[in-house]
Amino acid sequence: MFNSVIKGLGYYVPENVVTNEDLTKMMDTSDEWIVERTGIRERRWVNDDKLTTSLMGTYAAEKAIKDANIDKNEIDFIIFSTLSPDYYFPGSGVLLQRNLEIKEVGALDVRNQCSGFIYAISIADQYIKSGMYKNILVVGSEIHSGGLEKTSRGRSVSVIFGDGAGAAVISASKGESGILSTHLHSEGKFAEELAVIKPATTFWVDKIKNDDDEDGSGYYPYMNGNFVFKNAVVRFEQVIFEALNHSNLKKEDISLLITHQANLRISQYIQKRLKLSDSQVYNNIMKYGNTTAASIPIALTEAYNSNLIKKGDIVVLAAFGSGFTWGSALIKW
Ligand code: ACO
């Protein structure tokens, strides 16, 4: 039986920095409100039409492959997680395969929003442990900026989200370290509490043509902010303990907790509930906003590059988001 280790990491964010001050020119908001409610000070928003979700994922993947020190043709499966794909279909995994110019390996798209990266590494882990694949490229990439309502009406959502991509090469290993467990959940009864409903097959071409939604408000993300917040803090805590209990570990054993960067207040609430020290938690939402499926791999790469993770460390990843979906991964580094 093999273990799955994270052999390489990489991330890419667009160059264009959008500060809270910049947002005040588009909508009725303030740096003070955004920092106090979300912790976000700036985010990256793509300002180049050529930069797509799959291309940003490609840039992150190239760095992860380099970091893993393998040839790109040693990749034998691709898992691409995004809620903001280049096309309605085909998925972004095949575009990544094309961009990387690698052999005709399988490419799977994962549609689990903020939990997407956890779902993706869970799938990768099972393929590696079964012996089917040796090196799986897992990517989370998002371009939110094009789909946000950047007006006062959309301010409670649009100030939160940013663009970016992160990637990991997950490889088979015979050692003791690696992904010890993953835990996935969903609760579809709250699907519409955080969602983009249109366009889709329930609201498709004929309906779009006759849509009297002249200002297009139905096409922007809807989020029941307070409700999402309350569910997120409960589910994060549950799924972190589920991971610890599975390996007979205690919260004191956590070397580093990286939660999906949804909102700094959510991360701080979890830190307080678990009584974790500042050195046990990594947050970077202040710089990038909420980048959904990309947030965990971006934060993990930054933490790793800053030498905050060393061999033998217990690293816990946890996410909650639209669906609702949530999950965790416990890794012995
Ligand atoms: N700037 C200024 N004022 C604003 C803004 C803004 N950007 N957005 C909303 N407001 C106003 C509202 O209109 C409201 O005004 P009113 O009192 O006159 O009606 C007031 O601020 C309070 O609004 P609330 O929505 O109640 O503010 P709240 O404290 O709940 O904060 C927030 C909103 C930050 C979205 C919060 O609900 C939250 O953190 N929710 C969690 C969801 C989350 O983090 N989602 C991230 C994506 S989902 C995920 O990744 C899991």
XYZ file of C-alpha atoms and ligand atoms in Angstrom:
384
model
C 0.000 0.000 0.000
C 1.210 3.459 -0.897
C 0.901 6.709 1.006
C 0.119 10.003 -0.746
C 2.636 12.765 -0.138
C 2.513 16.355 -1.270
C 5.636 16.390 -3.394
C 5.369 19.834 -4.964
C 3.435 23.062 -4.425
C 2.946 26.241 -6.419
C 0.632 29.217 -6.748
C -0.056 32.071 -9.099
C -1.993 35.270 -8.492
C -2.680 38.018 -11.056
C -0.480 41.104 -10.750
C -3.365 43.560 -10.486
C -3.836 44.499 -6.810
C -7.241 45.954 -5.851
C -7.235 47.621 -2.447
C -10.264 48.343 -0.295
C -9.679 51.992 -1.154
C -10.016 51.117 -4.867
C -13.398 49.512 -4.121
C -14.703 52.723 -2.551
C -14.582 54.233 -6.049
C -16.946 51.524 -7.351
C -19.391 51.145 -4.447
C -20.499 52.571 -1.156
C -18.059 50.843 1.180
C -15.013 51.616 3.302
C -11.667 50.102 4.218
C -12.793 50.140 7.835
C -15.987 48.113 7.155
C -14.209 45.513 5.004
C -11.273 45.037 7.414
C -13.511 44.838 10.466
C -15.998 42.318 8.966
C -13.671 40.210 6.795
C -10.012 41.024 7.554
C -9.388 41.611 3.841
C -7.127 44.546 2.902
C -6.582 43.799 -0.784
C -7.241 41.153 -3.403
C -6.039 40.365 -6.933
C -8.466 40.871 -9.816
C -7.523 39.837 -13.345
C -7.312 42.829 -15.702
C -6.073 40.961 -18.749
C -8.656 39.141 -20.929
C -6.113 36.526 -21.939
C -5.663 35.360 -18.353
C -8.220 32.575 -17.871
C -8.933 30.239 -14.968
C -7.214 27.353 -16.784
C -4.188 29.510 -17.658
C -3.723 30.662 -14.061
C -4.048 27.007 -13.030
C -1.381 26.153 -15.594
C 1.044 28.730 -14.145
C 0.488 27.351 -10.632
C 0.833 23.759 -11.905
C 4.135 24.507 -13.660
C 5.550 25.775 -10.369
C 4.248 22.731 -8.467
C 5.754 20.332 -11.031
C 9.091 22.175 -10.802
C 8.943 22.045 -7.006
C 8.208 18.300 -7.148
C 11.301 17.904 -9.304
C 9.586 15.575 -11.767
C 9.155 15.714 -15.515
C 5.688 16.985 -16.491
C 5.099 13.729 -18.381
C 5.357 11.816 -15.125
C 1.954 13.313 -14.220
C -0.573 10.535 -14.771
C -3.835 12.211 -13.723
C -5.229 15.749 -13.430
C -7.890 16.981 -11.007
C -9.034 20.563 -11.573
C -11.223 22.234 -9.008
C -13.064 25.452 -9.825
C -16.462 27.155 -9.666
C -15.387 29.617 -12.350
C -14.413 27.452 -15.355
C -13.340 28.927 -18.697
C -16.302 27.236 -20.422
C -19.669 25.791 -19.449
C -18.217 22.635 -21.025
C -15.704 21.095 -21.503
C -14.159 21.328 -18.073
C -10.927 23.099 -17.202
C -8.896 19.913 -16.591
C -8.596 19.206 -20.316
C -7.559 22.813 -20.958
C -4.830 22.409 -18.361
C -3.685 19.185 -20.066
C -3.529 21.093 -23.357
C -1.707 24.069 -21.869
C 0.893 21.893 -20.163
C 1.444 19.919 -23.404
C 1.580 16.627 -21.553
C 0.524 13.153 -22.671
C -3.167 12.162 -22.833
C -3.774 11.487 -19.152
C -7.219 11.552 -17.549
C -8.529 14.942 -16.472
C -11.328 15.335 -13.941
C -13.175 18.519 -12.972
C -14.394 18.949 -9.392
C -17.327 21.295 -8.652
C -17.268 21.728 -4.916
C -16.626 25.449 -4.562
C -14.763 26.442 -1.384
C -14.318 22.759 -0.447
C -13.114 21.879 -3.937
C -9.439 21.476 -3.121
C -10.166 19.172 -0.166
C -12.478 17.046 -2.340
C -9.784 16.989 -5.051
C -6.960 15.842 -2.775
C -9.279 13.248 -1.249
C -9.876 11.780 -4.720
C -6.144 11.928 -5.485
C -5.380 10.193 -2.183
C -7.687 7.269 -3.028
C -6.204 6.802 -6.511
C -2.671 6.837 -5.082
C -3.496 4.471 -2.222
C -5.161 2.018 -4.616
C -1.981 1.990 -6.713
C -3.743 3.289 -9.842
C -1.671 6.470 -10.244
C 1.752 7.648 -9.035
C 1.751 11.432 -9.592
C -1.493 13.392 -9.605
C -1.683 17.077 -10.365
C -4.344 18.787 -8.245
C -5.247 22.365 -9.122
C -7.618 24.949 -7.656
C -8.095 28.082 -9.728
C -10.682 30.831 -9.748
C -11.510 34.042 -11.558
C -14.262 35.619 -9.496
C -13.744 39.207 -10.553
C -15.567 38.946 -13.895
C -18.722 37.619 -12.232
C -19.072 39.988 -9.289
C -21.596 42.787 -9.023
C -19.211 45.655 -8.368
C -21.841 48.129 -7.224
C -23.325 49.151 -3.875
C -26.048 46.531 -4.347
C -23.487 43.737 -4.637
C -21.040 45.071 -2.053
C -21.571 42.446 0.666
C -20.349 39.748 -1.742
C -18.024 41.532 -4.151
C -15.621 42.887 -1.507
C -14.885 39.321 -0.341
C -13.760 37.463 -3.454
C -10.426 37.458 -5.260
C -8.727 35.674 -8.165
C -5.862 33.178 -7.935
C -4.638 29.640 -8.429
C -2.779 27.016 -6.439
C -1.524 23.543 -7.280
C -0.047 20.447 -5.694
C 1.646 17.357 -7.050
C 0.473 14.412 -4.961
C 2.705 11.379 -5.301
C 2.922 7.778 -4.167
C 5.381 7.068 -1.371
C 6.313 4.040 0.688
C 7.171 6.086 3.797
C 5.040 6.787 6.870
C 4.324 10.421 6.082
C 1.561 11.653 3.818
C -2.190 12.196 3.824
C -3.429 10.262 6.883
C -7.142 10.829 6.219
C -9.696 12.980 4.430
C -13.325 13.608 5.464
C -16.020 14.939 3.125
C -19.568 16.160 3.784
C -22.475 17.911 2.134
C -25.885 19.293 3.063
C -27.742 20.111 -0.137
C -30.801 21.533 1.583
C -28.853 24.787 1.800
C -27.724 24.781 -1.844
C -29.288 28.149 -2.653
C -27.930 29.983 0.416
C -24.646 30.618 -1.421
C -25.047 30.177 -5.143
C -25.022 31.459 -8.699
C -28.259 30.098 -10.173
C -28.198 31.487 -13.703
C -27.315 30.529 -16.366
C -27.750 26.771 -16.120
C -30.060 24.108 -17.511
C -32.823 25.244 -15.145
C -32.440 28.680 -16.696
C -31.158 28.067 -20.188
C -31.054 29.723 -23.584
C -34.788 30.302 -24.215
C -35.362 31.592 -20.693
C -32.274 33.799 -20.844
C -33.550 35.381 -24.078
C -36.862 36.236 -22.408
C -35.397 37.169 -19.035
C -36.797 40.437 -17.685
C -33.960 40.575 -15.159
C -32.673 43.652 -17.009
C -29.914 44.574 -14.591
C -28.772 40.952 -14.461
C -28.911 40.726 -10.676
C -29.891 37.040 -10.879
C -26.619 36.252 -12.594
C -24.445 37.442 -9.728
C -23.538 35.339 -6.683
C -26.081 35.322 -3.878
C -24.867 34.774 -0.321
C -26.922 34.678 2.852
C -23.896 35.992 4.751
C -24.968 35.556 8.372
C -26.385 32.105 7.721
C -23.233 30.985 5.911
C -21.094 32.344 8.752
C -23.053 30.483 11.433
C -22.932 27.166 9.563
C -19.269 27.574 8.623
C -17.979 27.959 12.178
C -19.865 24.842 13.348
C -18.864 22.634 10.407
C -15.212 23.738 10.433
C -14.874 22.728 14.067
C -16.672 19.388 13.558
C -14.614 18.351 10.579
C -11.295 19.346 12.178
C -12.113 17.173 15.208
C -13.270 14.367 12.921
C -9.804 14.365 11.322
C -7.969 14.522 14.664
C -10.098 11.769 16.244
C -9.560 9.504 13.246
C -5.809 9.515 13.950
C -6.133 9.610 17.750
C -4.626 13.085 17.824
C -5.482 16.107 19.965
C -5.736 19.733 18.965
C -2.415 20.310 20.731
C -0.826 18.003 18.130
C -1.690 20.374 15.268
C 1.518 21.931 13.925
C -0.345 24.057 11.386
C -4.034 24.557 10.622
C -4.899 26.042 7.251
C -8.584 26.697 6.834
C -10.172 27.769 3.583
C -9.711 31.541 3.601
C -13.403 32.478 3.675
C -13.303 35.344 6.106
C -10.640 36.180 8.717
C -13.366 36.367 11.367
C -14.297 32.737 10.693
C -10.646 31.607 10.959
C -10.111 33.608 14.149
C -13.295 32.197 15.674
C -12.076 28.629 15.014
C -8.626 29.445 16.401
C -10.229 30.762 19.570
C -12.609 27.786 19.940
C -9.736 25.332 19.528
C -7.429 27.489 21.710
C -4.680 27.363 19.089
C -1.677 29.677 19.239
C -0.945 32.114 16.406
C 1.934 29.890 15.270
C -0.494 26.954 14.786
C -2.642 28.827 12.270
C -1.861 30.343 8.869
C -4.008 33.048 7.266
C -3.407 35.119 4.135
C -6.921 36.312 3.293
C -5.720 39.842 4.116
C -3.742 39.873 0.826
C -5.900 37.814 -1.530
C -9.517 37.811 -0.331
C -11.501 34.594 -0.665
C -10.221 32.672 -3.693
C -12.528 29.661 -3.130
C -10.914 26.439 -4.470
C -7.543 28.184 -4.762
C -7.338 29.495 -1.215
C -5.974 26.379 0.529
C -3.254 25.558 -2.042
C -2.151 29.219 -2.163
C -1.938 29.382 1.649
C -0.271 25.966 1.901
C 2.363 26.968 -0.658
C 3.047 30.273 1.102
C 3.334 28.574 4.487
C 5.642 25.899 3.046
C 7.809 28.462 1.235
C 8.084 30.448 4.496
C 9.469 27.335 6.262
C 6.432 27.120 8.529
C 6.070 23.397 7.761
C 8.803 20.886 8.551
C 9.164 17.135 8.275
C 6.984 15.251 10.749
C 4.558 18.151 11.271
C 0.829 17.499 11.541
C -0.884 19.791 9.035
C -4.678 20.052 9.041
C -6.550 21.497 6.055
C -10.256 22.299 6.388
C -12.867 23.924 4.192
C -16.517 24.915 4.157
C -18.524 26.477 1.373
C -21.361 26.552 -1.084
C -23.419 23.373 -1.318
C -23.106 23.395 1.610
C -20.013 21.219 1.409
C -17.204 20.848 3.901
C -14.215 18.642 4.486
C -10.788 18.186 6.027
C -7.470 16.526 5.325
C -4.904 15.541 7.918
C -1.344 15.287 6.668
C 1.798 14.074 8.386
C 4.482 16.058 6.551
N -19.502 47.942 2.821
C -20.232 48.675 3.680
N -21.389 48.252 4.209
C -21.816 47.024 3.855
C -21.096 46.212 2.963
C -19.899 46.720 2.434
N -19.129 46.018 1.580
N -21.773 45.060 2.811
C -22.864 45.125 3.574
N -22.899 46.316 4.203
C -23.891 46.822 5.146
C -25.244 46.156 4.977
O -25.968 46.769 3.955
C -25.845 46.362 6.331
O -26.321 47.656 6.409
P -27.680 47.987 7.244
O -27.368 47.602 8.656
O -27.856 49.447 7.036
O -28.737 47.140 6.627
C -24.636 46.246 7.280
O -23.480 46.486 6.464
C -24.506 44.907 7.946
O -24.695 43.897 6.947
P -24.590 42.383 7.262
O -24.736 41.584 5.997
O -25.473 42.038 8.406
O -23.078 42.323 7.735
P -22.344 41.165 8.432
O -21.796 41.623 9.699
O -23.124 39.889 8.404
O -21.125 40.961 7.440
C -20.397 39.371 5.833
C -21.326 40.525 6.091
C -18.973 39.852 5.963
C -20.604 38.846 4.426
C -20.713 38.290 6.873
O -22.051 37.921 6.857
C -19.889 37.074 6.725
O -18.716 37.060 7.043
N -20.520 35.999 6.294
C -19.827 34.713 6.177
C -19.814 34.344 4.825
C -18.476 34.378 4.230
O -17.457 34.620 4.812
N -18.520 34.031 3.004
C -17.343 33.932 2.278
C -17.634 33.143 1.091
S -18.352 31.679 1.476
C -17.208 30.668 1.889
O -16.122 30.748 1.390
C -17.523 29.742 2.889
